[in-house]
CSV table of C-alpha atoms and ligand atoms in Angstrom, one decimal:
chain,number,residue,atom,x,y,z
Q,1,MET,CA,0.2,0.0,0.1
Q,2,PRO,CA,1.5,3.5,-0.8
Q,3,PRO,CA,2.3,5.8,2.0
Q,4,PRO,CA,-0.3,8.8,2.6
Q,5,SER,CA,0.2,11.5,0.3
Q,6,HIS,CA,1.5,13.7,3.2
Q,7,LEU,CA,4.1,11.2,3.9
Q,8,ARG,CA,5.4,10.7,0.4
Q,9,LEU,CA,9.1,11.0,-0.5
Q,10,VAL,CA,9.4,14.5,-2.0
Q,11,GLU,CA,13.3,14.5,-2.2
Q,12,PRO,CA,16.1,12.9,0.0
Q,13,PRO,CA,17.0,14.8,3.1
Q,14,PRO,CA,20.6,16.3,3.1
Q,15,ARG,CA,23.2,14.0,4.6
Q,16,ARG,CA,26.3,15.1,6.4
Q,17,ALA,CA,29.2,13.4,7.6
Q,18,ALA,CA,29.0,12.4,11.3
Q,19,ARG,CA,31.7,14.0,13.3
Q,20,ALA,CA,32.5,15.0,16.8
Q,21,PRO,CA,31.1,18.6,17.5
Q,22,LEU,CA,33.8,21.3,17.4
Q,23,ARG,CA,34.1,22.9,20.7
Q,24,TRP,CA,35.0,26.1,19.1
Q,25,ARG,CA,32.0,28.1,20.6
Q,26,MET,CA,33.5,27.4,24.1
Q,27,ALA,CA,37.1,28.0,23.0
Q,28,LEU,CA,36.1,31.3,21.5
Q,29,SER,CA,34.3,32.2,24.8
Q,30,CYS,CA,37.3,31.3,26.8
Q,31,ALA,CA,39.5,33.5,24.5
Q,32,LEU,CA,37.3,36.5,24.9
Q,33,LEU,CA,36.9,36.4,28.6
Q,34,GLY,CA,40.9,35.6,28.8
Q,35,ALA,CA,41.5,38.8,26.8
Q,36,PHE,CA,39.3,40.9,28.9
Q,37,TYR,CA,41.0,39.9,32.1
Q,38,LEU,CA,44.5,40.1,30.5
Q,39,LEU,CA,43.9,43.4,28.7
Q,40,PRO,CA,44.7,45.8,31.6
Q,41,TRP,CA,48.0,43.9,32.2
Q,42,LEU,CA,49.4,44.4,28.8
Q,43,ARG,CA,52.3,47.0,28.7
Q,44,TRP,CA,53.4,49.2,26.0
Q,45,ASP,CA,56.5,51.6,26.1
Q,46,GLY,CA,56.6,51.1,29.9
Q,47,ARG,CA,52.8,52.1,30.4
Q,48,GLN,CA,49.8,50.4,30.5
Q,49,ALA,CA,48.6,49.6,27.0
Q,50,LEU,CA,45.1,50.4,27.3
Q,51,LEU,CA,44.2,53.0,29.9
Q,52,PHE,CA,41.4,55.7,29.8
Q,53,ASP,CA,43.0,57.9,32.4
Q,54,LEU,CA,39.9,60.5,33.0
Q,55,PRO,CA,41.4,62.5,35.9
Q,56,ALA,CA,44.6,63.2,33.6
Q,57,ARG,CA,42.3,63.3,30.5
Q,58,ARG,CA,44.6,61.0,28.7
Q,59,PHE,CA,43.7,57.9,26.7
Q,60,ASP,CA,46.3,55.3,26.0
Q,61,LEU,CA,45.5,52.8,23.2
Q,62,PHE,CA,48.6,50.6,22.5
Q,63,GLY,CA,51.2,53.3,21.9
Q,64,LEU,CA,48.5,55.8,20.5
Q,65,THR,CA,47.8,58.6,23.1
Q,66,LEU,CA,44.7,60.8,22.9
Q,67,TRP,CA,44.2,64.0,24.7
Q,68,PRO,CA,40.9,65.9,25.1
Q,69,GLN,CA,41.4,67.6,21.8
Q,70,ASP,CA,41.6,64.2,20.1
Q,71,LEU,CA,38.2,63.3,21.1
Q,72,GLY,CA,37.0,63.3,17.5
Q,73,VAL,CA,39.2,60.4,17.0
Q,74,LEU,CA,37.9,58.4,19.8
Q,75,LEU,CA,34.3,59.2,18.5
Q,76,GLY,CA,35.3,58.1,15.1
Q,77,LEU,CA,36.7,54.8,16.4
Q,78,LEU,CA,33.4,54.2,18.2
Q,79,ALA,CA,31.6,55.0,14.8
Q,80,VAL,CA,33.8,52.5,13.1
Q,81,LEU,CA,33.0,49.9,15.7
Q,82,ALA,CA,29.1,50.7,15.4
Q,83,THR,CA,29.1,50.5,11.7
Q,84,ALA,CA,31.3,47.2,11.6
Q,85,LEU,CA,28.5,45.7,13.9
Q,86,VAL,CA,25.7,46.8,11.8
Q,87,LEU,CA,27.5,45.2,8.7
Q,88,LEU,CA,28.2,42.0,10.5
Q,89,THR,CA,24.6,41.6,11.7
Q,90,GLN,CA,23.2,42.3,8.3
Q,91,LEU,CA,25.5,39.7,6.7
Q,92,ALA,CA,25.7,37.0,9.5
Q,93,GLY,CA,23.0,37.6,11.8
Q,94,ARG,CA,23.1,37.9,15.5
Q,95,VAL,CA,26.7,36.5,15.9
Q,96,TRP,CA,27.9,39.3,18.2
Q,97,CYS,CA,24.9,38.6,20.5
Q,98,GLY,CA,25.4,34.7,20.4
Q,99,HIS,CA,29.2,34.7,20.7
Q,100,ALA,CA,30.8,37.8,21.9
Q,101,CYS,CA,28.5,40.1,23.7
Q,102,PRO,CA,29.5,40.5,27.5
Q,103,GLN,CA,26.2,39.4,28.7
Q,104,THR,CA,26.3,36.2,26.7
Q,105,LEU,CA,30.1,35.3,27.9
Q,106,TRP,CA,29.3,36.0,31.5
Q,107,SER,CA,25.9,34.3,31.5
Q,108,GLY,CA,27.7,31.4,30.0
Q,109,LEU,CA,30.5,31.4,32.6
Q,110,PHE,CA,28.1,31.7,35.5
Q,111,GLY,CA,25.9,29.0,34.2
Q,112,TRP,CA,28.9,26.7,33.9
Q,113,ILE,CA,29.8,27.4,37.4
Q,114,GLU,CA,26.3,26.7,38.3
Q,115,ARG,CA,26.2,23.3,36.6
Q,116,ALA,CA,29.6,22.4,37.8
Q,117,THR,CA,28.9,22.9,41.4
Q,118,ALA,CA,25.6,21.2,41.3
Q,119,ARG,CA,27.3,18.2,39.7
Q,120,ARG,CA,30.3,18.0,41.9
Q,121,LEU,CA,28.6,18.9,45.3
Q,122,ARG,CA,25.5,16.7,45.9
Q,123,ARG,CA,24.3,18.5,48.8
Q,124,PRO,CA,22.1,21.5,47.4
Q,125,ALA,CA,23.0,23.9,50.2
Q,126,LEU,CA,26.7,23.4,49.8
Q,127,ALA,CA,26.4,23.5,46.1
Q,128,ALA,CA,24.4,26.8,46.5
Q,129,ALA,CA,27.2,28.3,49.0
Q,130,ALA,CA,30.2,27.2,46.4
Q,131,ARG,CA,28.3,28.6,43.5
Q,132,HIS,CA,27.6,32.0,45.2
Q,133,LEU,CA,31.3,32.0,46.6
Q,134,LEU,CA,32.5,31.5,42.9
Q,135,TRP,CA,30.1,34.0,41.4
Q,136,ALA,CA,31.2,36.7,43.8
Q,137,GLY,CA,34.8,36.0,43.3
Q,138,VAL,CA,34.3,36.3,39.5
Q,139,ALA,CA,32.1,39.2,39.8
Q,140,LEU,CA,34.7,41.0,42.1
Q,141,TRP,CA,37.8,40.3,39.6
Q,142,THR,CA,35.6,41.3,36.9
Q,143,GLY,CA,34.7,44.8,38.5
Q,144,ILE,CA,38.5,45.3,39.4
Q,145,THR,CA,39.4,44.4,35.7
Q,146,PHE,CA,36.8,46.9,34.2
Q,147,VAL,CA,38.1,49.7,36.6
Q,148,GLY,CA,41.5,48.8,35.8
Q,149,LEU,CA,40.9,50.1,32.3
Q,150,PHE,CA,40.3,53.6,33.9
Q,151,SER,CA,42.7,53.5,36.7
Q,152,PRO,CA,46.1,51.8,36.7
Q,153,ILE,CA,45.6,48.2,37.5
Q,154,GLN,CA,48.7,47.5,39.4
Q,155,ALA,CA,47.8,50.3,41.8
Q,156,LEU,CA,44.4,48.8,42.1
Q,157,VAL,CA,45.6,45.3,43.1
Q,158,GLY,CA,48.0,46.7,45.3
Q,159,SER,CA,51.2,45.4,43.5
Q,160,GLN,CA,53.0,48.8,43.9
Q,161,GLY,CA,52.4,49.1,47.7
Q,162,GLY,CA,49.3,48.8,49.9
Q,163,PRO,CA,45.7,48.7,48.0
Q,164,ALA,CA,44.3,52.2,48.7
Q,165,TRP,CA,41.1,52.7,46.5
Q,166,SER,CA,39.7,56.0,46.1
Q,167,GLY,CA,36.1,56.3,46.8
Q,168,TRP,CA,35.3,56.4,43.3
Q,169,GLU,CA,37.3,53.4,42.6
Q,170,THR,CA,35.6,51.6,45.3
Q,171,PHE,CA,32.1,52.7,44.0
Q,172,TRP,CA,32.7,51.5,40.5
Q,173,VAL,CA,34.4,48.1,41.4
Q,174,LEU,CA,31.5,47.3,43.7
Q,175,PHE,CA,29.1,48.6,41.1
Q,176,TYR,CA,30.3,46.5,38.2
Q,177,ALA,CA,30.8,43.4,40.5
Q,178,LEU,CA,27.2,43.7,41.5
Q,179,ALA,CA,25.8,44.3,37.9
Q,180,THR,CA,27.9,41.4,36.7
Q,181,TRP,CA,26.6,39.2,39.6
Q,182,GLY,CA,23.0,40.2,38.9
Q,183,ASN,CA,23.1,40.2,35.2
Q,184,ALA,CA,25.1,37.0,34.8
Q,185,GLY,CA,23.9,35.1,37.8
Q,186,PHE,CA,20.2,35.9,37.8
Q,187,LEU,CA,18.7,38.1,35.0
Q,188,ARG,CA,20.4,36.3,32.1
Q,189,GLU,CA,18.2,36.3,29.1
Q,190,GLN,CA,16.0,38.8,30.5
Q,191,VAL,CA,18.8,41.4,29.9
Q,192,CYS,CA,18.7,40.6,26.1
Q,193,LEU,CA,14.7,40.6,26.2
Q,194,ASP,CA,14.1,43.6,28.2
Q,195,LEU,CA,17.0,45.8,28.6
Q,196,CYS,CA,19.4,45.6,25.8
Q,197,PRO,CA,18.7,48.3,23.0
Q,198,PHE,CA,20.8,46.5,20.3
Q,199,ALA,CA,18.4,43.4,20.6
Q,200,ARG,CA,15.5,45.9,19.8
Q,201,VAL,CA,17.1,47.2,16.5
Q,202,CYS,CA,18.4,43.8,15.3
Q,203,PRO,CA,15.3,42.6,13.7
Q,204,SER,CA,15.5,45.9,11.5
Q,205,LEU,CA,19.1,45.0,10.5
Q,206,CYS,CA,18.2,41.5,9.3
Q,207,ASP,CA,16.2,40.5,6.1
Q,208,ALA,CA,15.7,37.5,4.0
Q,209,ASP,CA,19.2,37.1,3.2
Q,210,THR,CA,20.4,37.1,6.8
Q,211,PRO,CA,21.3,33.6,8.3
Q,212,GLN,CA,19.0,32.5,11.1
Q,213,MET,CA,18.4,29.3,13.0
Q,214,HIS,CA,15.8,26.9,11.2
Q,215,TYR,CA,14.6,23.7,12.3
Q,216,LEU,CA,14.0,21.5,9.1
Q,217,ALA,CA,10.4,20.6,9.8
Q,218,ARG,CA,10.0,18.6,6.6
Q,219,ARG,CA,12.8,16.3,7.8
Q,220,GLY,CA,11.7,16.4,11.5
Q,221,GLU,CA,8.1,16.0,11.7
Q,222,PRO,CA,6.0,14.4,12.9
Q,223,ARG,CA,8.1,14.3,16.0
Q,224,GLY,CA,8.2,11.7,18.6
Q,225,PRO,CA,10.2,9.2,20.6
Q,226,ARG,CA,10.6,5.7,19.1
Q,227,PRO,CA,12.5,2.5,19.8
Q,228,PRO,CA,16.2,2.2,18.7
Q,229,GLY,CA,17.2,0.6,15.6
Q,230,GLN,CA,15.2,2.4,13.2
Q,231,GLY,CA,17.0,4.6,10.8
Q,232,GLY,CA,16.4,8.4,10.0
Q,233,VAL,CA,13.9,9.3,7.3
Q,234,ALA,CA,16.4,8.9,4.3
Q,235,ASP,CA,17.4,5.4,5.5
Q,236,ARG,CA,13.7,4.3,5.9
Q,237,GLY,CA,13.0,5.8,2.4
Q,238,ARG,CA,10.3,8.2,3.8
Q,239,GLY,CA,11.9,11.2,2.6
Q,240,LEU,CA,10.9,14.8,3.4
Q,241,LEU,CA,7.4,15.8,4.0
Q,242,ASP,CA,5.6,18.4,1.8
Q,243,ALA,CA,6.0,21.8,3.3
Q,244,VAL,CA,2.2,22.2,4.3
Q,245,SER,CA,2.0,19.0,6.2
Q,246,ALA,CA,5.4,19.9,7.9
Q,247,SER,CA,4.4,23.3,9.2
Q,248,ASP,CA,1.0,21.9,10.1
Q,249,TYR,CA,2.6,19.4,12.5
Q,250,SER,CA,5.1,22.0,13.9
Q,251,PHE,CA,2.2,24.3,14.6
Q,252,ARG,CA,0.1,21.8,16.3
Q,253,ALA,CA,3.1,20.5,18.4
Q,254,ALA,CA,3.6,24.1,19.4
Q,255,HIS,CA,0.0,24.9,20.2
Q,256,PRO,CA,-1.8,22.0,21.2
Q,257,ALA,CA,-4.3,23.9,23.2
Q,258,LEU,CA,-5.3,25.8,19.9
Q,259,ALA,CA,-5.0,23.3,17.2
Q,260,GLY,CA,-5.5,19.9,19.2
Q,261,PRO,CA,-2.8,17.3,20.1
Q,262,LEU,CA,-0.9,15.9,17.2
Q,263,PRO,CA,-2.1,12.5,16.4
Q,264,ARG,CA,-0.1,9.5,17.3
Q,265,PHE,CA,2.1,7.8,14.5
Q,266,ALA,CA,3.7,4.6,14.0
Q,267,SER,CA,7.3,4.8,14.7
Q,268,ASP,CA,8.2,4.0,11.2
Q,269,ARG,CA,6.3,7.0,10.1
Q,270,LEU,CA,7.9,9.5,12.4
Q,271,GLY,CA,10.3,12.1,11.1
Q,272,ASP,CA,14.0,12.6,12.3
Q,273,CYS,CA,13.0,14.8,15.5
Q,274,LEU,CA,13.0,12.5,18.5
Q,275,ASP,CA,11.2,15.2,20.5
Q,276,CYS,CA,14.1,14.9,23.2
Q,277,ARG,CA,13.8,18.4,23.9
Q,278,ALA,CA,17.7,18.9,24.1
Q,279,CYS,CA,17.6,21.8,21.9
Q,280,VAL,CA,15.0,23.5,24.1
Q,281,ASP,CA,16.7,22.6,27.5
Q,282,ILE,CA,20.1,24.1,26.2
Q,283,CYS,CA,18.6,27.5,24.8
Q,284,PRO,CA,19.7,30.5,26.8
Q,285,MET,CA,16.7,32.4,25.5
Q,286,ALA,CA,14.2,29.8,26.5
Q,287,LEU,CA,13.0,29.3,23.0
Q,288,ASP,CA,11.9,26.1,21.2
Q,289,ILE,CA,13.5,26.4,17.7
Q,290,ARG,CA,11.1,23.9,16.3
Q,291,SER,CA,8.2,26.6,16.5
Q,292,GLY,CA,10.2,28.5,13.7
Q,293,PRO,CA,12.9,31.3,13.7
Q,294,HIS,CA,12.3,33.9,16.5
Q,295,PRO,CA,13.4,37.4,16.8
Q,296,ASP,CA,14.8,36.7,20.2
Q,297,CYS,CA,17.0,34.0,19.0
Q,298,ILE,CA,20.7,35.3,19.5
Q,299,ALA,CA,22.2,32.6,16.9
Q,300,CYS,CA,24.4,31.1,19.7
Q,301,GLY,CA,24.2,27.7,17.9
Q,302,ALA,CA,23.7,25.7,21.2
Q,303,CYS,CA,20.6,24.1,19.8
Q,304,VAL,CA,22.6,23.0,16.7
Q,305,ASP,CA,25.4,21.4,18.8
Q,306,ALA,CA,22.6,19.6,21.2
Q,307,CYS,CA,20.4,18.5,18.3
Q,308,ASP,CA,23.7,17.1,16.3
Q,309,THR,CA,24.7,15.3,19.3
Q,310,GLN,CA,21.5,13.4,19.4
Q,311,MET,CA,21.4,12.7,15.6
Q,312,ARG,CA,24.9,11.1,16.1
Q,313,ARG,CA,23.7,9.1,18.9
Q,314,TRP,CA,20.9,7.7,16.8
Q,315,HIS,CA,23.1,7.4,13.5
Q,316,PHE,CA,20.9,10.0,11.7
Q,317,PRO,CA,22.4,12.7,9.6
Q,318,ALA,CA,23.4,15.9,11.5
Q,319,GLY,CA,21.9,19.2,10.4
Q,320,LEU,CA,18.1,18.7,11.4
Q,321,ILE,CA,18.7,22.3,12.9
Q,322,ALA,CA,20.7,24.5,10.5
Q,323,ARG,CA,21.9,28.0,10.1
Q,324,ALA,CA,20.5,29.5,6.9
Q,325,SER,CA,18.9,32.6,5.5
Q,326,PRO,CA,15.3,32.3,4.7
Q,327,ARG,CA,16.0,32.7,1.0
Q,328,ALA,CA,18.5,29.8,1.1
Q,329,MET,CA,15.7,27.8,2.9
Q,330,GLN,CA,13.7,28.2,-0.3
Q,331,GLN,CA,16.5,27.1,-2.5
Q,332,GLN,CA,17.1,30.7,-3.5
Q,333,PRO,CA,20.8,32.1,-3.8
Q,334,THR,CA,21.7,34.4,-1.1
Q,335,ARG,CA,22.5,38.0,-2.0
Q,336,TRP,CA,25.6,39.3,0.1
Q,337,LEU,CA,25.6,42.6,-1.8
Q,338,ARG,CA,22.2,44.2,-1.1
Q,339,PRO,CA,21.4,48.1,-0.7
Q,340,ARG,CA,21.6,48.0,3.0
Q,341,THR,CA,25.0,46.1,3.1
Q,342,LEU,CA,26.3,48.5,0.3
Q,343,ALA,CA,25.3,51.4,2.5
Q,344,ALA,CA,26.8,50.0,5.6
Q,345,MET,CA,30.0,49.1,3.8
Q,346,GLY,CA,30.2,52.5,2.1
Q,347,THR,CA,29.7,54.3,5.3
Q,348,LEU,CA,32.5,52.0,6.9
Q,349,LEU,CA,34.9,52.9,4.1
Q,350,VAL,CA,34.4,56.6,4.3
Q,351,LEU,CA,34.9,56.4,8.2
Q,352,LEU,CA,38.1,54.4,7.7
Q,353,GLY,CA,39.2,56.8,5.1
Q,354,ILE,CA,38.8,60.0,7.2
Q,355,GLY,CA,40.4,58.3,10.1
Q,356,LEU,CA,43.5,57.3,7.9
Q,357,TYR,CA,43.6,60.9,6.6
Q,358,ARG,CA,43.4,62.7,10.0
Q,359,LEU,CA,46.2,60.3,11.4
C,401,SF4,S1,17.2,28.9,19.4
C,401,SF4,FE1,19.3,27.9,19.2
C,401,SF4,S2,20.7,29.5,18.4
C,401,SF4,FE2,18.7,30.6,19.0
C,401,SF4,S3,19.3,31.2,21.2
C,401,SF4,FE3,18.1,29.3,21.4
C,401,SF4,S4,19.9,27.8,21.4
C,401,SF4,FE4,20.6,29.8,20.6
C,402,SF4,S1,17.5,18.3,19.9
C,402,SF4,FE1,16.9,17.7,17.8
C,402,SF4,S2,15.9,15.8,18.1
C,402,SF4,FE2,15.8,16.7,20.2
C,402,SF4,S3,13.9,17.8,20.1
C,402,SF4,FE3,15.4,19.2,19.4
C,402,SF4,S4,15.1,19.2,17.2
C,402,SF4,FE4,14.2,17.2,17.9
């Protein structure tokens, strides 16, 4: 008997070689955090390489010294960085948010400490005490490091005699320590959702050619647990669903109260999504990517890694969740040069040209 029309083979799903996940995201986070903590300790010509000395009205940037009359250079540098961020977001999506934003980095570090203490210390009270002790230590050192960009770090940590913080230094160290502790330990994704202005403008920077995270519903639906030993949809010859059925199943799975529960399917008719929820549990923004691309997604890729791990475990091809532009998802070529990217590139080149001319 032929399969029902909504389960017919449309085209074979893409195959990808099974390979161990690259831990590049963790390596990048460690490198960026390490760079931040190292930055105030770098020396250049006998002075701190990066020091915004406000009382002396002198900014040292790796051998370049700026005085109050050079304020335009500093503003120009900020304009270059802001334009570069806009261009990066247009071309690659929210990769800054997902991989380099301080809120993401410190939330990841605090989350790692939380998981590590809970795993190693079985008694909850002991784990909570250890977690808060470590969080407080990291937060305090972060505050000292940040203030060390504005006040010589060696004097701050007392390596040039006794530690004698001024009232302002004490205030800002404690302020940034508290902000780090609160934002990374407790608020986490709420900072991105409710406080970050960049998150508000991101949707207007992205368009149909900007990469986003996508769940391949035609391959994954209908989702569900199944006994081991059955291959993926490609091995079973089921293939991909048609787009309408796939989006119908996804919608019904996401809105059971509205659309009614998904019918139960025989395991050989299921798609490749095991409904294990690994992608949901790991999402720092508490999203279910299977409900479709979401403007709050920070493109961190954690759901991709989590799902690929499950796919490898079940000997299914990786890539059930993938990064692609909406146009690429419709088999159309991605356009890198578009009016908005050309405008950002032009602005960047003009700013860089002015900067080089002034220097
Ligand atoms: S949906 Fe995926 S990429 Fe987006 S924030 Fe969640 S884990 Fe990160
Ligand atoms: S991790 Fe993959 S298999 Fe598991 S629920 Fe998410 S999409 Fe489905």
